[in-house]
GROMACS .gro file of C-alpha atoms in nm:
model
  165
    1UNK     CA    1  -3.975   5.573  -0.427
    2UNK     CA    2  -4.107   5.494  -0.771
    3UNK     CA    3  -4.252   5.175  -0.634
    4UNK     CA    4  -4.445   5.353  -0.357
    5UNK     CA    5  -4.578   5.599  -0.615
    6UNK     CA    6  -4.693   5.314  -0.838
    7UNK     CA    7  -4.860   5.144  -0.544
    8UNK     CA    8  -5.038   5.466  -0.449
    9UNK     CA    9  -5.161   5.512  -0.807
   10UNK     CA   10  -5.280   5.150  -0.816
   11UNK     CA   11  -5.467   5.192  -0.488
   12UNK     CA   12  -5.623   5.516  -0.609
   13UNK     CA   13  -5.728   5.346  -0.932
   14UNK     CA   14  -5.884   5.056  -0.741
   15UNK     CA   15  -6.064   5.300  -0.513
   16UNK     CA   16  -6.202   5.492  -0.814
   17UNK     CA   17  -6.312   5.164  -0.972
   18UNK     CA   18  -6.484   5.051  -0.651
   19UNK     CA   19  -6.652   5.389  -0.616
   20UNK     CA   20  -6.773   5.368  -0.975
   21UNK     CA   21  -6.912   5.017  -0.918
   22UNK     CA   22  -7.082   5.133  -0.599
   23UNK     CA   23  -7.229   5.432  -0.778
   24UNK     CA   24  -7.353   5.209  -1.061
   25UNK     CA   25  -7.511   4.962  -0.816
   26UNK     CA   26  -7.677   5.247  -0.629
   27UNK     CA   27  -7.811   5.381  -0.957
   28UNK     CA   28  -7.952   5.039  -1.047
   29UNK     CA   29  -8.113   5.004  -0.703
   30UNK     CA   30  -8.263   5.351  -0.736
   31UNK     CA   31  -8.398   5.264  -1.080
   32UNK     CA   32  -8.550   4.940  -0.950
   33UNK     CA   33  -8.711   5.122  -0.656
   34UNK     CA   34  -8.841   5.392  -0.890
   35UNK     CA   35  -8.992   5.128  -1.122
   36UNK     CA   36  -9.157   4.950  -0.829
   37UNK     CA   37  -9.297   5.278  -0.698
   38UNK     CA   38  -9.432   5.363  -1.043
   39UNK     CA   39  -9.597   5.022  -1.071
   40UNK     CA   40  -9.748   5.062  -0.725
   41UNK     CA   41  -9.869   5.413  -0.809
   42UNK     CA   42 -10.017   5.289  -1.136
   43UNK     CA   43 -10.197   5.008  -0.954
   44UNK     CA   44 -10.339   5.258  -0.702
   45UNK     CA   45 -10.449   5.492  -0.985
   46UNK     CA   46 -10.619   5.204  -1.164
   47UNK     CA   47 -10.793   5.074  -0.852
   48UNK     CA   48 -11.098   5.309  -0.872
   49UNK     CA   49 -11.152   5.216  -1.239
   50UNK     CA   50 -11.118   4.849  -1.154
   51UNK     CA   51 -11.366   4.890  -0.871
   52UNK     CA   52 -11.618   5.050  -1.109
   53UNK     CA   53 -11.571   4.761  -1.353
   54UNK     CA   54 -11.621   4.504  -1.080
   55UNK     CA   55 -11.944   4.647  -0.940
   56UNK     CA   56 -12.177   4.357  -0.893
   57UNK     CA   57 -11.881   4.117  -0.887
   58UNK     CA   58 -11.762   4.107  -0.526
   59UNK     CA   59 -11.523   3.818  -0.587
   60UNK     CA   60 -11.341   4.008  -0.860
   61UNK     CA   61 -11.325   4.319  -0.638
   62UNK     CA   62 -11.180   4.111  -0.356
   63UNK     CA   63 -10.917   3.962  -0.586
   64UNK     CA   64 -10.815   4.307  -0.707
   65UNK     CA   65 -10.791   4.434  -0.349
   66UNK     CA   66 -10.584   4.131  -0.254
   67UNK     CA   67 -10.347   4.187  -0.546
   68UNK     CA   68 -10.309   4.554  -0.461
   69UNK     CA   69 -10.234   4.466  -0.099
   70UNK     CA   70  -9.977   4.205  -0.202
   71UNK     CA   71  -9.809   4.453  -0.433
   72UNK     CA   72  -9.797   4.719  -0.162
   73UNK     CA   73  -9.663   4.475   0.095
   74UNK     CA   74  -9.390   4.358  -0.141
   75UNK     CA   75  -9.262   4.714  -0.171
   76UNK     CA   76  -9.221   4.757   0.205
   77UNK     CA   77  -8.923   4.609   0.389
   78UNK     CA   78  -8.989   4.360   0.669
   79UNK     CA   79  -8.971   4.493   1.020
   80UNK     CA   80  -8.773   4.323   1.298
   81UNK     CA   81  -9.097   4.221   1.469
   82UNK     CA   82  -9.218   4.059   1.145
   83UNK     CA   83  -8.888   3.875   1.110
   84UNK     CA   84  -8.911   3.760   1.472
   85UNK     CA   85  -9.272   3.645   1.424
   86UNK     CA   86  -9.178   3.459   1.105
   87UNK     CA   87  -8.890   3.279   1.276
   88UNK     CA   88  -9.121   3.189   1.567
   89UNK     CA   89  -9.376   3.048   1.324
   90UNK     CA   90  -9.105   2.852   1.148
   91UNK     CA   91  -8.987   2.698   1.475
   92UNK     CA   92  -9.342   2.609   1.580
   93UNK     CA   93  -9.411   2.472   1.235
   94UNK     CA   94  -9.109   2.245   1.259
   95UNK     CA   95  -9.221   2.131   1.605
   96UNK     CA   96  -9.570   2.061   1.470
   97UNK     CA   97  -9.426   1.863   1.178
   98UNK     CA   98  -9.228   1.630   1.403
   99UNK     CA   99  -9.531   1.410   1.498
  100UNK     CA  100  -9.631   1.399   1.132
  101UNK     CA  101  -9.281   1.284   1.036
  102UNK     CA  102  -9.292   1.016   1.305
  103UNK     CA  103  -9.635   0.896   1.190
  104UNK     CA  104  -9.514   0.885   0.829
  105UNK     CA  105  -9.207   0.683   0.932
  106UNK     CA  106  -9.425   0.441   1.131
  107UNK     CA  107  -9.663   0.403   0.837
  108UNK     CA  108  -9.372   0.338   0.604
  109UNK     CA  109  -9.237   0.076   0.845
  110UNK     CA  110  -9.580  -0.091   0.868
  111UNK     CA  111  -9.610  -0.092   0.490
  112UNK     CA  112  -9.264  -0.240   0.461
  113UNK     CA  113  -9.348  -0.518   0.707
  114UNK     CA  114  -9.682  -0.583   0.535
  115UNK     CA  115  -9.513  -0.597   0.196
  116UNK     CA  116  -9.252  -0.835   0.332
  117UNK     CA  117  -9.528  -1.067   0.459
  118UNK     CA  118  -9.714  -1.051   0.128
  119UNK     CA  119  -9.395  -1.129  -0.066
  120UNK     CA  120  -9.315  -1.419   0.166
  121UNK     CA  121  -9.669  -1.554   0.131
  122UNK     CA  122  -9.658  -1.517  -0.247
  123UNK     CA  123  -9.321  -1.695  -0.261
  124UNK     CA  124  -9.458  -1.983  -0.055
  125UNK     CA  125  -9.762  -2.002  -0.283
  126UNK     CA  126  -9.540  -2.012  -0.593
  127UNK     CA  127  -9.326  -2.281  -0.431
  128UNK     CA  128  -9.635  -2.488  -0.345
  129UNK     CA  129  -9.775  -2.445  -0.696
  130UNK     CA  130  -9.443  -2.549  -0.850
  131UNK     CA  131  -9.426  -2.856  -0.623
  132UNK     CA  132  -9.783  -2.951  -0.718
  133UNK     CA  133  -9.700  -2.907  -1.087
  134UNK     CA  134  -9.391  -3.126  -1.045
  135UNK     CA  135  -9.600  -3.395  -0.874
  136UNK     CA  136  -9.864  -3.380  -1.147
  137UNK     CA  137  -9.598  -3.397  -1.417
  138UNK     CA  138  -9.433  -3.693  -1.244
  139UNK     CA  139  -9.768  -3.872  -1.221
  140UNK     CA  140  -9.848  -3.798  -1.585
  141UNK     CA  141  -9.505  -3.919  -1.696
  142UNK     CA  142  -9.561  -4.240  -1.498
  143UNK     CA  143  -9.902  -4.291  -1.656
  144UNK     CA  144  -9.767  -4.222  -2.005
  145UNK     CA  145  -9.473  -4.455  -1.945
  146UNK     CA  146  -9.717  -4.728  -1.845
  147UNK     CA  147  -9.924  -4.664  -2.157
  148UNK     CA  148  -9.614  -4.673  -2.380
  149UNK     CA  149  -9.499  -4.994  -2.210
  150UNK     CA  150  -9.841  -5.151  -2.265
  151UNK     CA  151  -9.839  -5.044  -2.630
  152UNK     CA  152  -9.488  -5.183  -2.675
  153UNK     CA  153  -9.597  -5.519  -2.526
  154UNK     CA  154  -9.902  -5.525  -2.747
  155UNK     CA  155  -9.692  -5.443  -3.055
  156UNK     CA  156  -9.437  -5.711  -2.962
  157UNK     CA  157  -9.717  -5.964  -2.912
  158UNK     CA  158  -9.871  -5.868  -3.241
  159UNK     CA  159  -9.537  -5.907  -3.421
  160UNK     CA  160  -9.481  -6.241  -3.253
  161UNK     CA  161  -9.828  -6.357  -3.356
  162UNK     CA  162  -9.769  -6.246  -3.714
  163UNK     CA  163  -9.432  -6.415  -3.736
  164UNK     CA  164  -9.587  -6.745  -3.627
  165UNK     CA  165  -9.839  -6.741  -3.899
   0.00000   0.00000   0.00000
């Protein structure tokens, strides 16, 4: 029986703790709502003064009115019809984005193919340039070898002529 009594006390303690947490959360929510209402009331009280200060400045007056409206709308909960309209807009927006996604994918594919062609062309150009440089180097080496050979013959002839004298 002592065990059942302990369990009952434990359950009662947990219930009191949960009730205390719930009460604390409710108090915080009430405080937040009170603060928001005070801010909204303050904004409404300041609106006439702001309107007087913005006389002759319609853009400023419009911005103040817009801000006041946004503040007021943020304090109100969304209605089921607003939620339904927002979900409908989201679905239609996703449907409208599908052709844009397809066009973007096609453009990316075209760019990829174009880049591939440019890279291939550039590689061929580099290959051709390297082959031309190799040919020019080969020709130059041949010419220089001929010049060195001629100079060596001339030097040998000169040495032979000098040794005969």
